[in-house]
Amino acid sequence: MTLNKTLTLLLAGAAMTVTASAAMAQQTNLRVFVSSQHRPDVWRKAFDMYEAKNPNVKVTLETGGNTSEQQAQYLNTVMTAKDSSLDVMILDVIRPAQYAAAGWTVPFNEVIGKDVKAYMDRYLPAYAEANTVDGKVVALPAFADAMFLYYRKDLLDKHGIQPPKTWAELTAAAKKITEAEKDPNLQGLSFQGKAIEGAVCTFLLPYWSMGKQLVSNGKLSFDKDAAVKSLKLWKDFVDQGVAKKNIAEVATDDTRKEFQAGNVVFAVNWSYAWGQFQGNESAVKDKVGVVKLPAVEGGEPASCLGGWEWGVSSYSNNKTEAQKLVQYLSSPETSEFMAINAALLPAFPEKYTDEDVTKAVPWFANAKPVVETAKARPVTPRYNEVSEIIRTTVNGVLAGQQTPEQGADQMESRLHRVLR
Ligand code: GLC
């Protein structure tokens, strides 16, 4: 063997070793946190498709927390500990700005490239806005969300009732149906009275419907009269027997489960519930209607903007791979896949009228204007405190610990200390 050939062989061997070890080194394990309420089973399928296209990436799914605050509590612990084991996390729409301010997530601007604006303009404006802080893209949309009124189509048809347009109409309809049905387990209305994040929206729905804002130009613009009316509206449902007595213990997924078991005529809930109502385990499959929420008498209907966003942890050791995965999870293709298979609302406007999407989830075509006009909860770095004040007051009034007037008084003075 000539020296040259020997050298060539040696070099080739070395190159092979390098390639093999490079391939091993390139194997990236990504750990992704998904809320247990939002169809981790279907997200898993989306991860499987990604793994199939990217054999060097393995995605491990972690789930937890039945409510937004439980999830936040868990993630806060992970982030405070600077734990590098979690790479990607799903965040409630109220949190990306807060996480970015804490330095817990990394911006996407570099991986997006030159035209960040065009990239973000593909999404519904509310989500482009919620995920952009001072020009930095701090998270990317997983799915859109808003609150709707679900109703038992079969029961409304049976009693010749149209879906209500005002809360007063809803009260009359619920009473008529429950009285006629004589089913002691049948509730007229279920909504969220537990001191969870969702109860902030419970308070804001009628408040907004009266045309009032909570914050304007960064300052508190609390309308006490509207706040009393809002709290009273919900408390009256309990006092009149339209909602159940222990509504102060009801969280989002309780409403979903009770409605799904066939024990509720009307339910205020987020979009994820529909897919579950249509599941095979559901007692109300094909008996569910969904419309925009009723308005207060003389007011405009209002919905609360929800949604979930993907953030990449600053403590991840695989930030670039994690961001690539998130770009896929936040793509029009994945959005369509999640709409069809999990009935999660798309963050892309054109997907609401996509033929395959409307075939799977017919009501999405009507959901778009609701999402587009849904109002965002106040944006402030002190949102956690604002949320805590509102949700504990709603809960206290519904539990009968305070009157609506006392609740509104307390809310006003506490909010004044946080938002000046
Ligand atoms: C839904 C919404 C989210 C909201 C939460 C409240 O998951 O998407 O934005 O904060 O419900 O319970």
Short mmCIF file of C-alpha atoms and ligand atoms in Angstrom, two decimals:
data_model
loop_
_atom_site.label_atom_id
_atom_site.label_comp_id
_atom_site.label_asym_id
_atom_site.label_seq_id
_atom_site.Cartn_x
_atom_site.Cartn_y
_atom_site.Cartn_z
CA MET A 1 0.00 0.00 0.00
CA THR A 2 1.40 3.38 -0.93
CA LEU A 3 1.76 5.98 1.73
CA ASN A 4 -0.79 8.07 -0.08
CA LYS A 5 -3.44 5.34 -0.03
CA THR A 6 -2.77 4.59 3.61
CA LEU A 7 -3.20 8.21 4.44
CA THR A 8 -6.41 8.43 2.44
CA LEU A 9 -7.85 5.39 4.24
CA LEU A 10 -6.84 6.71 7.59
CA LEU A 11 -8.38 10.05 6.82
CA ALA A 12 -11.59 8.45 5.58
CA GLY A 13 -11.80 6.38 8.73
CA ALA A 14 -11.31 9.44 10.86
CA ALA A 15 -13.95 11.29 8.86
CA MET A 16 -16.42 8.44 9.40
CA THR A 17 -15.79 8.47 13.12
CA VAL A 18 -16.32 12.22 13.16
CA THR A 19 -19.55 11.91 11.15
CA ALA A 20 -20.88 9.15 13.37
CA SER A 21 -20.16 11.02 16.55
CA ALA A 22 -21.51 14.22 15.02
CA ALA A 23 -24.78 12.40 14.29
CA MET A 24 -24.90 11.16 17.87
CA ALA A 25 -24.13 14.62 19.18
CA GLN A 26 -26.84 16.08 16.99
CA GLN A 27 -29.52 14.02 18.68
CA THR A 28 -31.49 16.64 20.56
CA ASN A 29 -33.99 15.83 23.24
CA LEU A 30 -36.59 18.51 23.72
CA ARG A 31 -38.88 18.58 26.69
CA VAL A 32 -42.15 20.40 26.10
CA PHE A 33 -44.72 21.46 28.67
CA VAL A 34 -48.38 21.39 27.56
CA SER A 35 -51.39 22.15 29.75
CA SER A 36 -53.31 18.97 30.50
CA GLN A 37 -56.59 20.63 29.53
CA HIS A 38 -55.54 21.40 25.98
CA ARG A 39 -55.36 18.04 24.27
CA PRO A 40 -51.81 16.82 24.97
CA ASP A 41 -52.82 13.61 23.17
CA VAL A 42 -53.25 15.51 19.91
CA TRP A 43 -50.16 17.69 20.43
CA ARG A 44 -48.28 14.40 20.83
CA LYS A 45 -49.32 13.47 17.29
CA ALA A 46 -48.00 16.81 16.05
CA PHE A 47 -44.68 16.08 17.81
CA ASP A 48 -44.60 12.61 16.22
CA MET A 49 -44.91 14.17 12.78
CA TYR A 50 -42.07 16.55 13.61
CA GLU A 51 -39.87 13.70 14.83
CA ALA A 52 -40.57 11.78 11.63
CA LYS A 53 -39.28 14.73 9.58
CA ASN A 54 -36.42 15.48 11.98
CA PRO A 55 -34.94 12.15 13.07
CA ASN A 56 -32.35 13.92 15.20
CA VAL A 57 -34.97 15.41 17.47
CA LYS A 58 -36.87 13.59 20.18
CA VAL A 59 -39.69 15.37 21.93
CA THR A 60 -40.80 14.46 25.42
CA LEU A 61 -44.16 15.72 26.53
CA GLU A 62 -44.83 16.93 30.01
CA THR A 63 -48.32 17.86 31.15
CA GLY A 64 -49.73 19.37 34.26
CA GLY A 65 -52.08 21.80 35.91
CA ASN A 66 -55.80 21.89 35.34
CA THR A 67 -56.03 25.65 35.48
CA SER A 68 -53.97 28.50 34.14
CA GLU A 69 -52.68 29.47 37.62
CA GLN A 70 -51.69 25.91 38.53
CA GLN A 71 -49.63 25.73 35.37
CA ALA A 72 -48.11 29.14 36.00
CA GLN A 73 -47.24 28.12 39.53
CA TYR A 74 -45.40 25.06 38.28
CA LEU A 75 -43.58 26.94 35.52
CA ASN A 76 -42.64 29.74 37.91
CA THR A 77 -40.92 27.18 40.10
CA VAL A 78 -39.04 25.67 37.17
CA MET A 79 -37.95 29.09 35.90
CA THR A 80 -36.99 30.43 39.31
CA ALA A 81 -34.77 27.38 39.77
CA LYS A 82 -33.19 28.10 36.33
CA ASP A 83 -33.96 24.48 35.53
CA SER A 84 -32.57 23.54 32.11
CA SER A 85 -34.61 20.36 31.70
CA LEU A 86 -37.59 22.15 30.18
CA ASP A 87 -37.05 23.57 26.68
CA VAL A 88 -40.46 24.68 25.49
CA MET A 89 -43.57 25.71 27.43
CA ILE A 90 -47.10 26.62 26.55
CA LEU A 91 -48.16 29.91 28.15
CA ASP A 92 -51.54 31.49 28.68
CA VAL A 93 -51.86 34.61 26.47
CA ILE A 94 -51.65 36.84 29.56
CA ARG A 95 -48.11 35.65 30.34
CA PRO A 96 -45.60 36.00 27.46
CA ALA A 97 -44.89 39.65 28.28
CA GLN A 98 -44.42 38.83 31.94
CA TYR A 99 -42.09 35.89 31.19
CA ALA A 100 -40.05 37.99 28.82
CA ALA A 101 -39.72 40.74 31.44
CA ALA A 102 -38.48 38.15 33.94
CA GLY A 103 -35.88 37.00 31.40
CA TRP A 104 -37.37 33.49 31.31
CA THR A 105 -37.85 33.23 27.55
CA VAL A 106 -35.65 33.95 24.55
CA PRO A 107 -36.76 36.08 21.59
CA PHE A 108 -37.38 34.52 18.18
CA ASN A 109 -36.26 37.47 16.05
CA GLU A 110 -33.04 35.85 14.92
CA VAL A 111 -34.56 32.52 13.83
CA ILE A 112 -37.41 34.35 12.10
CA GLY A 113 -34.93 36.34 10.05
CA LYS A 114 -35.23 39.66 8.28
CA ASP A 115 -38.94 40.25 7.97
CA VAL A 116 -40.25 39.81 11.48
CA LYS A 117 -43.23 42.05 10.83
CA ALA A 118 -44.43 40.04 7.82
CA TYR A 119 -43.97 36.85 9.82
CA MET A 120 -46.09 38.12 12.70
CA ASP A 121 -48.67 39.71 10.39
CA ARG A 122 -49.74 36.21 9.37
CA TYR A 123 -51.41 35.78 12.76
CA LEU A 124 -54.60 37.41 14.04
CA PRO A 125 -53.52 40.88 15.21
CA ALA A 126 -54.32 40.23 18.89
CA TYR A 127 -51.80 37.39 18.98
CA ALA A 128 -49.09 39.23 17.05
CA GLU A 129 -49.52 41.94 19.68
CA ALA A 130 -49.59 39.69 22.75
CA ASN A 131 -46.36 38.00 21.67
CA THR A 132 -44.37 41.08 20.72
CA VAL A 133 -42.73 43.21 23.39
CA ASP A 134 -40.65 46.23 22.32
CA GLY A 135 -40.12 44.73 18.86
CA LYS A 136 -39.04 41.37 20.26
CA VAL A 137 -41.07 38.28 19.46
CA VAL A 138 -41.13 36.62 22.86
CA ALA A 139 -43.42 33.66 22.05
CA LEU A 140 -45.39 32.28 19.10
CA PRO A 141 -49.11 31.37 19.04
CA ALA A 142 -50.21 27.80 19.78
CA PHE A 143 -53.93 28.46 19.37
CA ALA A 144 -56.51 31.19 19.70
CA ASP A 145 -59.32 31.24 22.22
CA ALA A 146 -62.36 33.19 23.33
CA MET A 147 -65.40 32.60 25.50
CA PHE A 148 -68.68 31.41 24.03
CA LEU A 149 -72.15 30.40 25.09
CA TYR A 150 -72.75 26.68 24.72
CA TYR A 151 -76.31 25.46 24.81
CA ARG A 152 -78.29 22.26 24.54
CA LYS A 153 -79.71 22.47 21.04
CA ASP A 154 -82.01 19.51 21.66
CA LEU A 155 -83.57 21.10 24.77
CA LEU A 156 -83.96 24.54 23.21
CA ASP A 157 -85.61 23.00 20.14
CA LYS A 158 -87.90 20.87 22.28
CA HIS A 159 -89.13 23.94 24.18
CA GLY A 160 -89.25 26.20 21.13
CA ILE A 161 -86.58 28.59 22.40
CA GLN A 162 -84.04 30.56 20.39
CA PRO A 163 -80.47 31.00 21.74
CA PRO A 164 -80.61 34.02 24.07
CA LYS A 165 -79.12 37.36 23.03
CA THR A 166 -79.23 38.93 26.48
CA TRP A 167 -78.59 37.58 29.96
CA ALA A 168 -82.22 38.34 30.84
CA GLU A 169 -83.38 36.16 27.94
CA LEU A 170 -81.02 33.44 29.14
CA THR A 171 -82.52 33.56 32.65
CA ALA A 172 -86.06 33.23 31.26
CA ALA A 173 -85.06 30.39 28.92
CA ALA A 174 -83.14 28.49 31.62
CA LYS A 175 -86.08 28.75 34.04
CA LYS A 176 -88.59 27.62 31.46
CA ILE A 177 -86.53 24.59 30.44
CA THR A 178 -85.48 23.42 33.91
CA GLU A 179 -89.01 23.82 35.29
CA ALA A 180 -90.50 21.82 32.43
CA GLU A 181 -87.82 19.11 32.47
CA LYS A 182 -88.22 18.51 36.22
CA ASP A 183 -84.76 16.95 36.34
CA PRO A 184 -83.19 17.77 39.72
CA ASN A 185 -79.70 17.39 38.21
CA LEU A 186 -80.29 19.85 35.40
CA GLN A 187 -78.70 23.27 35.98
CA GLY A 188 -79.79 26.29 33.95
CA LEU A 189 -76.35 27.87 33.65
CA SER A 190 -72.78 26.96 34.52
CA PHE A 191 -69.94 29.48 34.61
CA GLN A 192 -66.65 29.92 36.49
CA GLY A 193 -66.99 31.20 40.03
CA LYS A 194 -63.91 29.64 41.55
CA ALA A 195 -61.04 32.04 42.26
CA ILE A 196 -59.21 31.03 39.07
CA GLU A 197 -57.93 33.12 36.18
CA GLY A 198 -61.15 32.39 34.29
CA ALA A 199 -63.13 34.27 36.96
CA VAL A 200 -61.40 37.48 35.85
CA CYS A 201 -63.22 37.00 32.57
CA THR A 202 -66.43 36.11 34.40
CA PHE A 203 -66.31 39.59 35.94
CA LEU A 204 -65.25 41.37 32.77
CA LEU A 205 -67.86 39.90 30.39
CA PRO A 206 -70.87 41.93 31.65
CA TYR A 207 -68.61 44.85 32.64
CA TRP A 208 -67.30 45.14 29.08
CA SER A 209 -70.79 44.52 27.73
CA MET A 210 -71.82 47.78 29.48
CA GLY A 211 -69.15 49.54 27.39
CA LYS A 212 -66.74 50.00 30.31
CA GLN A 213 -62.97 49.55 30.37
CA LEU A 214 -60.92 48.52 33.35
CA VAL A 215 -57.70 50.16 32.25
CA SER A 216 -57.26 52.89 29.69
CA ASN A 217 -53.90 54.41 28.75
CA GLY A 218 -52.29 52.32 31.45
CA LYS A 219 -54.48 53.88 34.14
CA LEU A 220 -57.30 52.35 36.11
CA SER A 221 -60.68 53.41 34.77
CA PHE A 222 -62.89 51.53 37.18
CA ASP A 223 -66.64 52.07 36.86
CA LYS A 224 -68.05 51.09 40.21
CA ASP A 225 -71.66 51.08 39.12
CA ALA A 226 -70.87 48.68 36.25
CA ALA A 227 -68.79 46.52 38.60
CA VAL A 228 -71.69 46.20 41.06
CA LYS A 229 -74.03 45.30 38.19
CA SER A 230 -71.63 42.69 36.88
CA LEU A 231 -71.18 41.01 40.26
CA LYS A 232 -74.92 41.20 40.90
CA LEU A 233 -75.74 39.63 37.54
CA TRP A 234 -73.75 36.50 38.44
CA LYS A 235 -74.97 36.40 42.03
CA ASP A 236 -78.59 36.69 40.84
CA PHE A 237 -78.15 33.53 38.78
CA VAL A 238 -77.36 31.70 42.00
CA ASP A 239 -80.10 33.38 44.04
CA GLN A 240 -82.69 32.60 41.38
CA GLY A 241 -81.64 28.97 41.16
CA VAL A 242 -80.44 29.31 37.56
CA ALA A 243 -76.87 28.44 38.57
CA LYS A 244 -76.08 25.94 41.29
CA LYS A 245 -75.49 27.05 44.86
CA ASN A 246 -71.83 26.08 44.98
CA ILE A 247 -70.89 27.89 41.77
CA ALA A 248 -68.07 29.49 43.80
CA GLU A 249 -66.35 26.10 43.58
CA VAL A 250 -66.69 25.71 39.83
CA ALA A 251 -63.59 25.97 37.60
CA THR A 252 -63.47 25.86 33.80
CA ASP A 253 -63.16 22.13 33.42
CA ASP A 254 -65.96 21.52 35.96
CA THR A 255 -68.31 23.48 33.72
CA ARG A 256 -67.09 21.41 30.80
CA LYS A 257 -67.60 18.10 32.59
CA GLU A 258 -71.07 18.95 33.94
CA PHE A 259 -72.28 20.12 30.55
CA GLN A 260 -70.75 17.07 28.90
CA ALA A 261 -72.57 14.80 31.33
CA GLY A 262 -75.85 16.35 30.21
CA ASN A 263 -76.50 18.30 33.42
CA VAL A 264 -76.44 21.87 32.12
CA VAL A 265 -78.63 23.82 29.66
CA PHE A 266 -76.32 26.83 29.11
CA ALA A 267 -72.59 27.06 29.75
CA VAL A 268 -70.09 29.87 29.53
CA ASN A 269 -66.84 28.34 28.39
CA TRP A 270 -63.76 28.54 26.22
CA SER A 271 -63.45 27.02 22.77
CA TYR A 272 -61.65 23.83 23.83
CA ALA A 273 -64.88 22.48 25.34
CA TRP A 274 -66.60 21.90 22.00
CA GLY A 275 -64.18 19.20 20.86
CA GLN A 276 -64.77 17.35 24.11
CA PHE A 277 -68.57 17.67 23.85
CA GLN A 278 -68.33 16.03 20.46
CA GLY A 279 -66.16 13.18 21.73
CA ASN A 280 -67.41 9.62 22.00
CA GLU A 281 -67.53 9.75 25.80
CA SER A 282 -69.90 12.69 25.72
CA ALA A 283 -73.57 12.45 26.68
CA VAL A 284 -74.31 15.54 24.59
CA LYS A 285 -72.63 14.62 21.32
CA ASP A 286 -74.45 16.32 18.41
CA LYS A 287 -76.78 18.10 20.83
CA VAL A 288 -74.64 21.19 21.36
CA GLY A 289 -75.01 24.65 19.91
CA VAL A 290 -72.46 27.42 20.33
CA VAL A 291 -73.03 31.14 19.85
CA LYS A 292 -71.56 34.40 21.02
CA LEU A 293 -72.21 35.31 24.62
CA PRO A 294 -75.32 37.27 25.56
CA ALA A 295 -75.12 41.00 26.24
CA VAL A 296 -76.47 42.90 29.22
CA GLU A 297 -79.78 44.60 28.44
CA GLY A 298 -79.00 47.56 26.15
CA GLY A 299 -75.33 46.59 25.86
CA GLU A 300 -73.10 44.93 23.30
CA PRO A 301 -72.03 41.30 23.52
CA ALA A 302 -68.44 40.93 24.72
CA SER A 303 -66.02 38.04 24.90
CA CYS A 304 -62.73 37.61 26.68
CA LEU A 305 -59.63 37.00 24.56
CA GLY A 306 -57.84 33.82 25.52
CA GLY A 307 -55.25 31.70 23.82
CA TRP A 308 -51.95 29.92 24.42
CA GLU A 309 -48.46 30.66 23.20
CA TRP A 310 -45.21 28.74 22.87
CA GLY A 311 -42.20 30.12 24.68
CA VAL A 312 -38.62 28.80 24.71
CA SER A 313 -36.90 28.74 28.06
CA SER A 314 -33.80 30.89 28.58
CA TYR A 315 -32.35 28.01 30.56
CA SER A 316 -32.73 25.47 27.74
CA ASN A 317 -29.51 23.97 26.43
CA ASN A 318 -31.16 23.50 23.03
CA LYS A 319 -32.58 26.91 22.29
CA THR A 320 -32.17 26.89 18.51
CA GLU A 321 -33.66 23.42 18.04
CA ALA A 322 -36.43 24.35 20.48
CA GLN A 323 -37.22 27.48 18.48
CA LYS A 324 -37.35 25.49 15.26
CA LEU A 325 -39.81 23.10 16.86
CA VAL A 326 -41.92 26.04 18.02
CA GLN A 327 -41.94 27.52 14.53
CA TYR A 328 -43.40 24.25 13.33
CA LEU A 329 -45.92 24.11 16.19
CA SER A 330 -46.96 27.66 15.38
CA SER A 331 -47.22 27.12 11.62
CA PRO A 332 -50.42 27.26 9.51
CA GLU A 333 -50.12 23.48 8.95
CA THR A 334 -50.03 22.59 12.66
CA SER A 335 -52.74 25.12 13.38
CA GLU A 336 -54.95 23.40 10.82
CA PHE A 337 -54.08 19.97 12.20
CA MET A 338 -54.99 21.07 15.75
CA ALA A 339 -58.22 22.70 14.57
CA ILE A 340 -59.35 19.55 12.77
CA ASN A 341 -58.22 17.03 15.37
CA ALA A 342 -58.59 18.91 18.65
CA ALA A 343 -61.00 21.74 17.79
CA LEU A 344 -58.48 24.34 18.97
CA LEU A 345 -59.12 27.71 17.34
CA PRO A 346 -56.52 28.76 14.75
CA ALA A 347 -54.34 31.83 15.27
CA PHE A 348 -54.34 32.25 11.47
CA PRO A 349 -57.39 34.12 10.11
CA GLU A 350 -57.66 32.16 6.84
CA LYS A 351 -57.96 28.82 8.65
CA TYR A 352 -61.40 29.68 10.06
CA THR A 353 -62.95 29.30 6.64
CA ASP A 354 -60.67 26.53 5.36
CA GLU A 355 -62.82 23.78 3.87
CA ASP A 356 -61.24 20.92 5.82
CA VAL A 357 -61.45 22.88 9.06
CA THR A 358 -65.12 23.85 8.69
CA LYS A 359 -65.96 20.29 7.72
CA ALA A 360 -64.51 19.05 11.02
CA VAL A 361 -65.66 22.01 13.16
CA PRO A 362 -68.54 23.76 11.39
CA TRP A 363 -68.99 26.53 13.97
CA PHE A 364 -65.44 27.87 13.49
CA ALA A 365 -66.65 29.93 10.53
CA ASN A 366 -68.87 31.88 13.00
CA ALA A 367 -66.22 31.93 15.70
CA LYS A 368 -63.82 34.21 13.84
CA PRO A 369 -65.69 37.50 14.47
CA VAL A 370 -65.98 36.56 18.15
CA VAL A 371 -62.23 36.00 18.43
CA GLU A 372 -61.51 39.14 16.43
CA THR A 373 -63.63 41.33 18.68
CA ALA A 374 -62.77 39.60 21.97
CA LYS A 375 -61.26 41.98 24.49
CA ALA A 376 -57.90 41.47 26.11
CA ARG A 377 -57.49 41.46 29.85
CA PRO A 378 -55.53 44.48 31.05
CA VAL A 379 -51.90 44.50 29.99
CA THR A 380 -49.76 45.55 32.92
CA PRO A 381 -46.58 44.21 34.52
CA ARG A 382 -48.64 43.87 37.70
CA TYR A 383 -51.26 41.68 36.04
CA ASN A 384 -50.88 38.90 38.63
CA GLU A 385 -52.08 41.24 41.36
CA VAL A 386 -54.90 42.62 39.23
CA SER A 387 -56.02 39.08 38.49
CA GLU A 388 -55.87 38.03 42.11
CA ILE A 389 -57.98 41.01 43.23
CA ILE A 390 -60.68 40.40 40.64
CA ARG A 391 -60.96 36.65 40.92
CA THR A 392 -61.04 36.51 44.71
CA THR A 393 -63.74 39.19 44.77
CA VAL A 394 -65.90 37.38 42.23
CA ASN A 395 -65.47 34.23 44.27
CA GLY A 396 -66.25 35.97 47.58
CA VAL A 397 -69.47 37.51 46.23
CA LEU A 398 -70.65 34.21 44.76
CA ALA A 399 -69.84 32.40 47.99
CA GLY A 400 -72.02 34.93 49.81
CA GLN A 401 -69.16 36.39 51.84
CA GLN A 402 -69.70 39.88 50.47
CA THR A 403 -72.51 41.75 48.74
CA PRO A 404 -71.87 42.92 45.17
CA GLU A 405 -71.57 46.49 46.54
CA GLN A 406 -68.97 45.47 49.13
CA GLY A 407 -67.14 43.45 46.48
CA ALA A 408 -67.00 46.37 44.06
CA ASP A 409 -65.82 48.74 46.83
CA GLN A 410 -63.06 46.39 47.81
CA MET A 411 -62.05 45.78 44.21
CA GLU A 412 -61.84 49.49 43.58
CA SER A 413 -59.65 50.31 46.55
CA ARG A 414 -57.36 47.33 46.01
CA LEU A 415 -57.01 47.98 42.27
CA HIS A 416 -56.18 51.63 43.02
CA ARG A 417 -53.18 50.52 45.00
CA VAL A 418 -51.89 48.44 42.08
CA LEU A 419 -52.88 50.57 39.08
CA ARG A 420 -52.71 54.30 39.57
C1 GLC B 1 -58.55 29.54 28.65
C2 GLC B 1 -57.97 30.73 27.90
C3 GLC B 1 -56.96 31.44 28.73
C4 GLC B 1 -57.59 31.81 30.05
C5 GLC B 1 -58.06 30.58 30.77
C6 GLC B 1 -58.75 30.97 32.06
O1 GLC B 1 -57.63 28.51 28.71
O2 GLC B 1 -57.42 30.32 26.68
O3 GLC B 1 -56.47 32.57 28.07
O4 GLC B 1 -56.76 32.58 30.87
O5 GLC B 1 -58.94 29.86 29.97
O6 GLC B 1 -59.23 29.89 32.77
#
